[in-house]
Every structure is written in C-alpha cells, then in structure tokens.
Short mmCIF file of C-alpha atoms in Angstrom, two decimals:
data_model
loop_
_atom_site.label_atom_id
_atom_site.label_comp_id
_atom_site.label_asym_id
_atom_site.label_seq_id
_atom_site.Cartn_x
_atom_site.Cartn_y
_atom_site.Cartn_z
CA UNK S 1 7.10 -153.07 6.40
CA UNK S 2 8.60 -151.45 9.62
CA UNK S 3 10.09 -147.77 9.78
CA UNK S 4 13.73 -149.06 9.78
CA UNK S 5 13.00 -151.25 7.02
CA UNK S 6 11.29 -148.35 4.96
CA UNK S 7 14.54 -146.09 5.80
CA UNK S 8 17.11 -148.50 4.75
CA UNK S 9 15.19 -149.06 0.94
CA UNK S 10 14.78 -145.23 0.82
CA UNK S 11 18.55 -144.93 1.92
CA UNK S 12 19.41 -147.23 -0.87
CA UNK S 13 17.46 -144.87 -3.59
CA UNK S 14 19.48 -142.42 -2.50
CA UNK S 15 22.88 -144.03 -3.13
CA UNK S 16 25.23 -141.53 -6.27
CA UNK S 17 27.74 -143.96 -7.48
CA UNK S 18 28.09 -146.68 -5.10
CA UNK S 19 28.42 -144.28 -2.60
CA UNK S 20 26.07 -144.30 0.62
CA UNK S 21 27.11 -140.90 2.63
CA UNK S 22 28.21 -137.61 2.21
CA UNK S 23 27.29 -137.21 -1.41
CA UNK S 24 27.49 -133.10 -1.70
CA UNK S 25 24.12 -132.46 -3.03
CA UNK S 26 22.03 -135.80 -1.82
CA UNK S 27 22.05 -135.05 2.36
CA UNK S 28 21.03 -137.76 4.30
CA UNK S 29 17.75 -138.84 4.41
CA UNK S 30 14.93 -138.83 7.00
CA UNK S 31 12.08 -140.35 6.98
CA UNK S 32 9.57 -137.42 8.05
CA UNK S 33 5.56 -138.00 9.40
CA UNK S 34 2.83 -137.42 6.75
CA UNK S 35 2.34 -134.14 9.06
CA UNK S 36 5.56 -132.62 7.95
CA UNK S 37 5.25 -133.24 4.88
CA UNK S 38 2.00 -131.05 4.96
CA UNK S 39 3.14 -128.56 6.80
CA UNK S 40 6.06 -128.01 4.29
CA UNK S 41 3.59 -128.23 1.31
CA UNK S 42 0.87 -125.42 3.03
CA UNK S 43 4.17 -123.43 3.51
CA UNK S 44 4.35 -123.21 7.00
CA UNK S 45 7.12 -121.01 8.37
CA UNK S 46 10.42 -123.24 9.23
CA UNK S 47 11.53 -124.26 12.79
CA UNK S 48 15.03 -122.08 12.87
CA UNK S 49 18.05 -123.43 15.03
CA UNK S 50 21.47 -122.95 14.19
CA UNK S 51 24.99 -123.77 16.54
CA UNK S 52 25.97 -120.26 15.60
CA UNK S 53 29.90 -121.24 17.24
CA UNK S 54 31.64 -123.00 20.25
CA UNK S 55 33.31 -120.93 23.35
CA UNK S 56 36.81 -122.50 24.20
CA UNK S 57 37.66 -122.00 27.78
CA UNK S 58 35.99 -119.80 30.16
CA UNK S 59 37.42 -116.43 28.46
CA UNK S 60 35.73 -117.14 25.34
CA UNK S 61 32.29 -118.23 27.28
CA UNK S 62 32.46 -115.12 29.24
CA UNK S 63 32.92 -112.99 26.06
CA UNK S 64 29.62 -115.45 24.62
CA UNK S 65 27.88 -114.60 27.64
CA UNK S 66 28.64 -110.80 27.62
CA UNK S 67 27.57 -110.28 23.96
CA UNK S 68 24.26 -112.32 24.55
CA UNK S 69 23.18 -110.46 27.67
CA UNK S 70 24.49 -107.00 26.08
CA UNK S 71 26.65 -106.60 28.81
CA UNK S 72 24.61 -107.27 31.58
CA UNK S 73 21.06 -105.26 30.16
CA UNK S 74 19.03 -108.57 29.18
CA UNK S 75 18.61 -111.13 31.53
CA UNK S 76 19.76 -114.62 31.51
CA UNK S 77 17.96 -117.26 32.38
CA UNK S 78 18.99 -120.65 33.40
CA UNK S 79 17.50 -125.21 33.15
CA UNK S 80 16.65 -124.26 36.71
CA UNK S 81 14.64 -121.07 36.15
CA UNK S 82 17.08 -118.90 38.03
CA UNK S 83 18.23 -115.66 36.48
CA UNK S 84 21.55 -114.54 35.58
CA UNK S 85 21.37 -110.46 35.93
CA UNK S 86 24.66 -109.26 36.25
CA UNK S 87 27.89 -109.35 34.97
CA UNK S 88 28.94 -111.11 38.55
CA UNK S 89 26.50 -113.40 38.42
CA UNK S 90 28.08 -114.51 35.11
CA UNK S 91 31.73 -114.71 36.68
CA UNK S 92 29.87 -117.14 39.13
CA UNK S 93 28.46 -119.34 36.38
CA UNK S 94 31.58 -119.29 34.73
CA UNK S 95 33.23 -120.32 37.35
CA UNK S 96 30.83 -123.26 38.18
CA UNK S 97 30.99 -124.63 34.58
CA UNK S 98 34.39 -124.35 34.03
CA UNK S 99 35.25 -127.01 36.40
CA UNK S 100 34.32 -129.28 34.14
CA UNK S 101 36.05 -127.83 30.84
CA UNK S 102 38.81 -129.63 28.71
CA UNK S 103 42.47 -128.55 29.07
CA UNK S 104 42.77 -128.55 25.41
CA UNK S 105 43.26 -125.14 23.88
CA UNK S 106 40.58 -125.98 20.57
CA UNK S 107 38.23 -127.69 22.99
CA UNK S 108 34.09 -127.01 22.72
CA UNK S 109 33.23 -126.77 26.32
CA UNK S 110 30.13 -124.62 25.19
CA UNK S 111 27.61 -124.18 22.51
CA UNK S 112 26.49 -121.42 21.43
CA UNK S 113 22.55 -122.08 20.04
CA UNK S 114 19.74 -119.34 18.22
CA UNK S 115 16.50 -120.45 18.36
CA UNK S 116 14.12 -118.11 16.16
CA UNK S 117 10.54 -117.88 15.68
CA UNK S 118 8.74 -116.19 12.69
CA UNK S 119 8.55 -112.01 12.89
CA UNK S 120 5.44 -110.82 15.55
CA UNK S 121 5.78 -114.07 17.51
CA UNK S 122 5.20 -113.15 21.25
CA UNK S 123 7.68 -113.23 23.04
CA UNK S 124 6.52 -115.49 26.44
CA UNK S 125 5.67 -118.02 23.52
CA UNK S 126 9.40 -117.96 22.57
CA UNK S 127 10.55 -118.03 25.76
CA UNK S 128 8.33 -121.47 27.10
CA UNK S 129 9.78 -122.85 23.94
CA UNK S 130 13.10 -122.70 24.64
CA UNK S 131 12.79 -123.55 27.89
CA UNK S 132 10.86 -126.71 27.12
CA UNK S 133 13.70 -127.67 24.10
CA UNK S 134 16.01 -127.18 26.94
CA UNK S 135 14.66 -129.35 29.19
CA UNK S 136 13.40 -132.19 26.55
CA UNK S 137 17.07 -131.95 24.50
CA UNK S 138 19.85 -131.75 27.31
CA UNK S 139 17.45 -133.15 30.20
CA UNK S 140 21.64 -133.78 31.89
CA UNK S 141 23.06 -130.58 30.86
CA UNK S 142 23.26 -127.08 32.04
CA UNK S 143 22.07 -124.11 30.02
CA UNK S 144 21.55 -120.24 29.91
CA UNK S 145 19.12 -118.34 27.08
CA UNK S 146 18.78 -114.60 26.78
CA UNK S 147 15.83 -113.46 24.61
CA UNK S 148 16.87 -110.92 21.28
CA UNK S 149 13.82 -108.72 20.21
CA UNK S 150 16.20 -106.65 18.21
CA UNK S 151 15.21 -107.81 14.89
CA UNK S 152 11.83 -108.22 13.37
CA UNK S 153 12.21 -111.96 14.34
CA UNK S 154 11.92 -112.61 18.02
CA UNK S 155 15.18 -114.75 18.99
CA UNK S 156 16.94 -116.85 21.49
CA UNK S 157 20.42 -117.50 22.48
CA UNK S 158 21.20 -120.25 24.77
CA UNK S 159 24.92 -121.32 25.72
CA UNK S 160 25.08 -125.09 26.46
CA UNK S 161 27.84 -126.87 28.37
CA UNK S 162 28.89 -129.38 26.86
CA UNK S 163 29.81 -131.99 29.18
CA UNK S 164 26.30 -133.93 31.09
CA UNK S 165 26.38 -133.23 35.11
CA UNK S 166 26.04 -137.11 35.81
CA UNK S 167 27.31 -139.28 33.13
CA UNK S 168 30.24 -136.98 32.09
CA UNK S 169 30.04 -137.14 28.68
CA UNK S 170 30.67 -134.04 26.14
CA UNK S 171 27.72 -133.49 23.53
CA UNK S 172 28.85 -133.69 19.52
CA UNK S 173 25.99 -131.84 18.09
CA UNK S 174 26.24 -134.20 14.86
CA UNK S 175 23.62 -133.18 11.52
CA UNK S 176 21.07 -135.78 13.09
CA UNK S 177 21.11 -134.07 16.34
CA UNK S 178 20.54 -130.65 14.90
CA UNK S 179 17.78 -132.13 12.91
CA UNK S 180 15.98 -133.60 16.23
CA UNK S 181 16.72 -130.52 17.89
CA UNK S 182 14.68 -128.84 15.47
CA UNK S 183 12.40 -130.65 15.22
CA UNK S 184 11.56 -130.66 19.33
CA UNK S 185 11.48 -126.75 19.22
CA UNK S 186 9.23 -126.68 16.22
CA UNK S 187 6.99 -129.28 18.51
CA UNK S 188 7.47 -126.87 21.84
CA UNK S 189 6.58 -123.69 19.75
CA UNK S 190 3.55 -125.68 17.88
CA UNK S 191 2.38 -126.17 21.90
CA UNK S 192 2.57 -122.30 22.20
CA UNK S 193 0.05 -121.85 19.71
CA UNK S 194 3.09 -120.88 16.70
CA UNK S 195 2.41 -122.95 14.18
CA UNK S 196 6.87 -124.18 13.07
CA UNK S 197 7.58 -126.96 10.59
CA UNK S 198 10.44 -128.88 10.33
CA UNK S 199 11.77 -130.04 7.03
CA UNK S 200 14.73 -130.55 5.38
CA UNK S 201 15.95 -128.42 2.39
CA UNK S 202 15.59 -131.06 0.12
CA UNK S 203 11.89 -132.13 1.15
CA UNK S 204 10.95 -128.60 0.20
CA UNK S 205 12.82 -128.19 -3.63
CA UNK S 206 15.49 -125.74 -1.89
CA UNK S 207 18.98 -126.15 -3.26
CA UNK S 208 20.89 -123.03 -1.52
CA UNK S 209 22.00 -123.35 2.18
CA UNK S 210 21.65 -120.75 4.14
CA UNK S 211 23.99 -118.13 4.94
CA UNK S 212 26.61 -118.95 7.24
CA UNK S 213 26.46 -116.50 10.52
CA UNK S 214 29.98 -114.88 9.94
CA UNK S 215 28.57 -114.07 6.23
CA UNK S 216 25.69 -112.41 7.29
CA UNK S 217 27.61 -110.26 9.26
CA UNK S 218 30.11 -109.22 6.90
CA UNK S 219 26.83 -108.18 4.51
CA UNK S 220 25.22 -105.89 7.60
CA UNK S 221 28.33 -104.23 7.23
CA UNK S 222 28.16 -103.87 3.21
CA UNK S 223 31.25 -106.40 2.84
CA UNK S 224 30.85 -109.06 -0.18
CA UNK S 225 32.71 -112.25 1.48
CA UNK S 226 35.58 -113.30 -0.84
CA UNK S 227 33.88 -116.76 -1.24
CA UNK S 228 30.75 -115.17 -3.08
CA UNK S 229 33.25 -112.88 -4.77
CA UNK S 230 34.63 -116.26 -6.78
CA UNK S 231 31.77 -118.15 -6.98
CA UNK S 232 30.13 -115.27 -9.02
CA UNK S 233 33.77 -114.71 -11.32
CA UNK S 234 33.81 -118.92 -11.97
CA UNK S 235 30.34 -118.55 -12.77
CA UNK S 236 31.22 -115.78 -15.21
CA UNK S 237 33.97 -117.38 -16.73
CA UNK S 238 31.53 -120.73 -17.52
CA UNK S 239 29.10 -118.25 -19.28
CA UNK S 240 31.69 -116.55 -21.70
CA UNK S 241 32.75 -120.63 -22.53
CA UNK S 242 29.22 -120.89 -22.45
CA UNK S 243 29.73 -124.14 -20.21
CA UNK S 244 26.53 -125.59 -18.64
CA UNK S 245 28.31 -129.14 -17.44
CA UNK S 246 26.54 -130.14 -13.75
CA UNK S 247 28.75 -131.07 -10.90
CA UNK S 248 28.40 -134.38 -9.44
CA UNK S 249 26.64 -132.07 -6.74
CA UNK S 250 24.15 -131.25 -9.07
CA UNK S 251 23.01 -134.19 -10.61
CA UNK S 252 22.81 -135.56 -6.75
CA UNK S 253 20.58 -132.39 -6.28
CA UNK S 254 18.15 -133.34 -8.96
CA UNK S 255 17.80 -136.98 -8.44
CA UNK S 256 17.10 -136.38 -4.42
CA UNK S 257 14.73 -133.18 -5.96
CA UNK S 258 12.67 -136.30 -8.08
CA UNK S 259 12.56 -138.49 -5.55
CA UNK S 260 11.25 -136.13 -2.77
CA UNK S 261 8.62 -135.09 -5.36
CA UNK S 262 7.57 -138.65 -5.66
CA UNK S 263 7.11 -139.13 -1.78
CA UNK S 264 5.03 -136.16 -1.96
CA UNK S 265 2.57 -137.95 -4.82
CA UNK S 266 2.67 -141.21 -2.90
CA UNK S 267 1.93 -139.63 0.14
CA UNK S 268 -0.90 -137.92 -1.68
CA UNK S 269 -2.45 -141.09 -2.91
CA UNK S 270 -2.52 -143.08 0.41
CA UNK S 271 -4.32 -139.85 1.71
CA UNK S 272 -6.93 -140.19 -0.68
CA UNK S 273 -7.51 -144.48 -0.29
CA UNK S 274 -7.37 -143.25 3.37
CA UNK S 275 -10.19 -140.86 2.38
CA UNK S 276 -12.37 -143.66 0.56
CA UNK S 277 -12.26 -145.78 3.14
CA UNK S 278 -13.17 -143.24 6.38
CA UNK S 279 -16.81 -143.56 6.72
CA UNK S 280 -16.93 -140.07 8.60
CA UNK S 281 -18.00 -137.58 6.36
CA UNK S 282 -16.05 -134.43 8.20
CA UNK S 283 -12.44 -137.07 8.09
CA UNK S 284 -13.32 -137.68 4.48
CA UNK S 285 -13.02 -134.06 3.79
CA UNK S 286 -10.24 -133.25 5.44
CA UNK S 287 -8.19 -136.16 3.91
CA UNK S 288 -9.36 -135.34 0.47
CA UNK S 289 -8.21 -131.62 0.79
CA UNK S 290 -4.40 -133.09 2.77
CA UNK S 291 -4.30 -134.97 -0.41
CA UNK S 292 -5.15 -132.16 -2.48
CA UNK S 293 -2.22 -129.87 -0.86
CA UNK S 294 -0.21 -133.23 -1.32
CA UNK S 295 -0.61 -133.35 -4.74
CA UNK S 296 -0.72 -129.75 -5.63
CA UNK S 297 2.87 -129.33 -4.11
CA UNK S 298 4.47 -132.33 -6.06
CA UNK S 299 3.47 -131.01 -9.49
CA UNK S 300 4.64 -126.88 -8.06
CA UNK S 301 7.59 -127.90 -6.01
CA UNK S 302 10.94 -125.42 -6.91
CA UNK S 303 13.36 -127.44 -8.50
CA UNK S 304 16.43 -127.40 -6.74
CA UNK S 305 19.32 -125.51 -7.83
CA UNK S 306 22.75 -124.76 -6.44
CA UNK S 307 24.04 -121.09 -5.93
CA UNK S 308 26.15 -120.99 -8.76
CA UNK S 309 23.40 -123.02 -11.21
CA UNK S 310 20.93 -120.28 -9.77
CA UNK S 311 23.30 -117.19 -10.35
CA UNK S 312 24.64 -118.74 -13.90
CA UNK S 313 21.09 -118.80 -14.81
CA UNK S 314 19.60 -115.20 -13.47
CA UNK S 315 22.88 -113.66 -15.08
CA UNK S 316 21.89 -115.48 -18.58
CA UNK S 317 18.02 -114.42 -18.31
CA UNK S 318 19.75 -110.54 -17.95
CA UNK S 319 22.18 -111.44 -20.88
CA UNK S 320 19.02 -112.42 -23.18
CA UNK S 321 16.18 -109.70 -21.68
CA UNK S 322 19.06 -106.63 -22.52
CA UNK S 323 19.67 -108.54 -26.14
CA UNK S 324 15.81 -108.93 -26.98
CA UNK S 325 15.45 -105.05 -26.17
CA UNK S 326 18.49 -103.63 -27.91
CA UNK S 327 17.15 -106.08 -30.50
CA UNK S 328 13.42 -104.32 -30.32
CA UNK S 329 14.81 -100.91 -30.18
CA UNK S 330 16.79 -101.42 -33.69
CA UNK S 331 13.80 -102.75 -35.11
CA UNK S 332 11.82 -99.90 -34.24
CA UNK S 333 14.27 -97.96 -35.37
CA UNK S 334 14.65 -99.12 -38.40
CA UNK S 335 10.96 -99.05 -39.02
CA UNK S 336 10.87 -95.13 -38.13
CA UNK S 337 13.20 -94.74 -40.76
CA UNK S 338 11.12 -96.52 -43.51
#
C-alpha cells in the first residue's frame, strides 16, 4: 500500500455524516512519520508558527514594519542577509515591494508570520532557523524577520510579500501550508540542536485551539473578550437545565480522539515486530523502548474536549467539591451536637 493510498482509507475513517471536509471538530487529516508521532508522545515542545495578520497597502506594512523593529531599535534582516536598520531603510523597502501590491483596498500584499521557540532557546539558533524556513518555504519571495527576546520565549517576526519575484503569483497561506510551514521550522530548529515537534492538535488528545492573537492581547490588558464572556453564560445556562447534549463538533472530536489513539497502538505494534526482527542488539532496544512510549501514550492520551465541554465540566467538579463540604461540615456538626 502506497502513502496516497494509506491517506485516502484514513480520509475515509474520518468522514461525520457523509461529509468529507470541514467537519468542526474532525480537521483534516495528515498522515505524520512514525518520528512525529514519538516526538508528540515523549512530549516534545511544539514547533510554534502562526500568520498573526495581513498588511494591506504599503501604510499598513510600514505600520507592521515599525511595530516589529520597535521603531527602528531592532534590526531587520532580510532572504538576502542584508539588514534593515532604520526607519529609511524601511521607506526604501516599502517602496521596492509595493510595486508589486494589489490596487484592491482588502488586498494581502504581506504576511505577517511569528515563529517561536521554547523559553531559554538561544537566540543565533532562532535566528538560522528562520532564516533557513525562509529560504526552504518562499525560495521566490522576499522577506524581512526581526528577532523578539521580550518574553520568556525567544521569537521571530517575519513580513512576507506576497506576490513571487519571477512567476508573479500571490501566496494563499491555506491550513496545509501552515502545517508544512511548521513542520520545515520544527526541521530547521531540530538542525540547531532545539529539539521542535510538529503535530496536530488532534494527534496529541488536545481539543481547545489556541488563543487567537487579538485575544491574548485584550487579556495582557485584563479585558475578558465578549466571545469568552458568552461561551461561559451558555455554558451556565446548560448546567442550571442540567443539559449535557454534544454538538456535532463534539462527537467529531471524540471519534478523530479514538482513532488517533489507535494509530498510536498500531504504530506501537509494528515497532515492536520491527524490534523482533532487528538482529542488532542496541536497534532492538531502542525499538522496544519507541514502542514502549508508543504504547504508553495511547492508553494516557487526554481525551479531547472542547472549551465549553471543558469549562461545563470544571464548573460542575466546583458545584459538587463546595456540596460534598457543606455536606461534611453539617455532618460534623451535627455529630458535635450529639
């Protein structure tokens, strides 16, 4: 059986109702090496790359470009290894790349890209990654990255044209992208000597997504965003009716949740016929402990939940642990009195 073959039948397991794509809850599936499937059950830190926005025009690039150099204080650096350094040098750019924008006012003539690395990562080992995901992801396109050490985890912004220098077409960034993207920094930073995975929520039990970048801003500031604000008062309101009913989201979330758990056992056992076979005693080892941390993290692997199944069920466990003690503290109570 070839790769595309194996995709296609795993594509089919995936299916909710008939329905092949965009199933909230299921993602799409990718077939990932026996490596990454390790890494994810020995719990090695993620690969993190988000498309944190798009600059429109050349105003909104230079205002991209200002906040990412600080105003002109950190350096840019750009594909060809020259550095950006001041704020003129950034008019100059702008100009250059602008040639080539849309004339649409809602056009993406620029992506705006974080690459981050675990906290204590050094910071030349950050920087050769990027560099190298530059060159091996947009080998036709020109880019800029300024280096943030402003947080406890050493990060990268790079701003990306868009449109290619020689074939002239404009990038669309689509999921699959973003997932080989990730995956060609975690391989860069691996190269550094920092270990990165790169897995998929669903290949690791983890039901949330992430915080959106606006979000986390509004938190820094102490803000609750309004959509948290009604997810929690819904959630509420299906406690008091004491409603537990899963969304079609859900039930998609636990039948990808059982079937990633399975690849993880299956995987497991072909490491260990792969182990009986080897006739080198050191391989034999080593395959017998992959299949080991194979195993170990089918039968421990979180079951995923959504945000509101995960807040429904910490505000229940409150609900019950302040009942049980009010319940204890009549009890003793009551037995002081006798």
């Amino acid at each position: 059986m070839n790769e595309r073959q194996f995709d296609e039948e795993k594509e089919e397991e995936f299916k909710l109702g008939g329905r092949t794509r965009h199933v909230k809850g299921r993602g799409i599936y990718f077939r990932i090496p026996r490596e990454e499937r390790l890494r994810a059950a020995r719990g090695v830190p993620q690969a993190i790359v988000k498309v944190s926005s798009f600059s429109r025009g050349p105003k909104n690039l230079a205002d991209n470009l200002r906040y990412i150099s600080r105003s002109g204080e950190i350096v840019l650096e750009k594909d060809t290894g020259e550095i950006i350094q001041t704020l003129q040098d950034q008019k100059d750019l702008i100009a250059s790349w602008s040639i080539d924008f849309d004339t649409r006012k809602r056009s993406r003539d620029a992506s705006n890209i974080i690459f981050s690395m675990p906290p204590g990562s050094p910071v030349e080992s950050l920087k050769a990654a990027v560099r190298t995901t530059g060159h091996r992801a947009f080998p036709d396109h020109e880019w800029v990255f300024a280096i943030h050490t402003d947080q406890p985890h050493p990060h990268a912004h790079m701003s990306l044209k868009m449109r290619g220098n020689t074939k002239g077409k404009k990038l669309e960034l689509r999921k699959g992208d973003l997932r080989e993207l990730r995956s060609i920094f975690a391989e860069a930073a691996r190269e550094q000597g920092i270990e990165l995975a790169c897995s998929s929520r669903a290949e690791r039990g983890v039901g949330r997504k992430s915080t959106r970048q606006p979000l986390c801003h509004l938190k820094k500031k102490g803000i609750k965003p309004e959509v948290d604000k009604k997810l929690r008062q819904e959630a509420v309101q299906e406690l008091l009716k004491n409603d537990w009913t899963k969304r079609p989201w859900d039930i998609a979330m636990e039948k990808r949740n059982a079937l990633e758990r399975k690849a993880y056992q299956d995987e497991s056992r072909k490491v260990q016929e792969a182990a009986f076979q080897s006739q080198n005693q050191t391989e034999r080892d080593e395959l017998f402990t992959a299949s080991s941390i194979l195993q170990g993290f089918a039968l421990k692997m979180p079951h995923a939940k959504s945000k509101r199944q995960a807040f429904k069920e910490a505000r229940w466990r409150e609900v019950e642990q302040k009942r049980q003690e009010k319940q204890h503290s009549k009890e003793r109570d009551n037995g002081l009195e006798l």
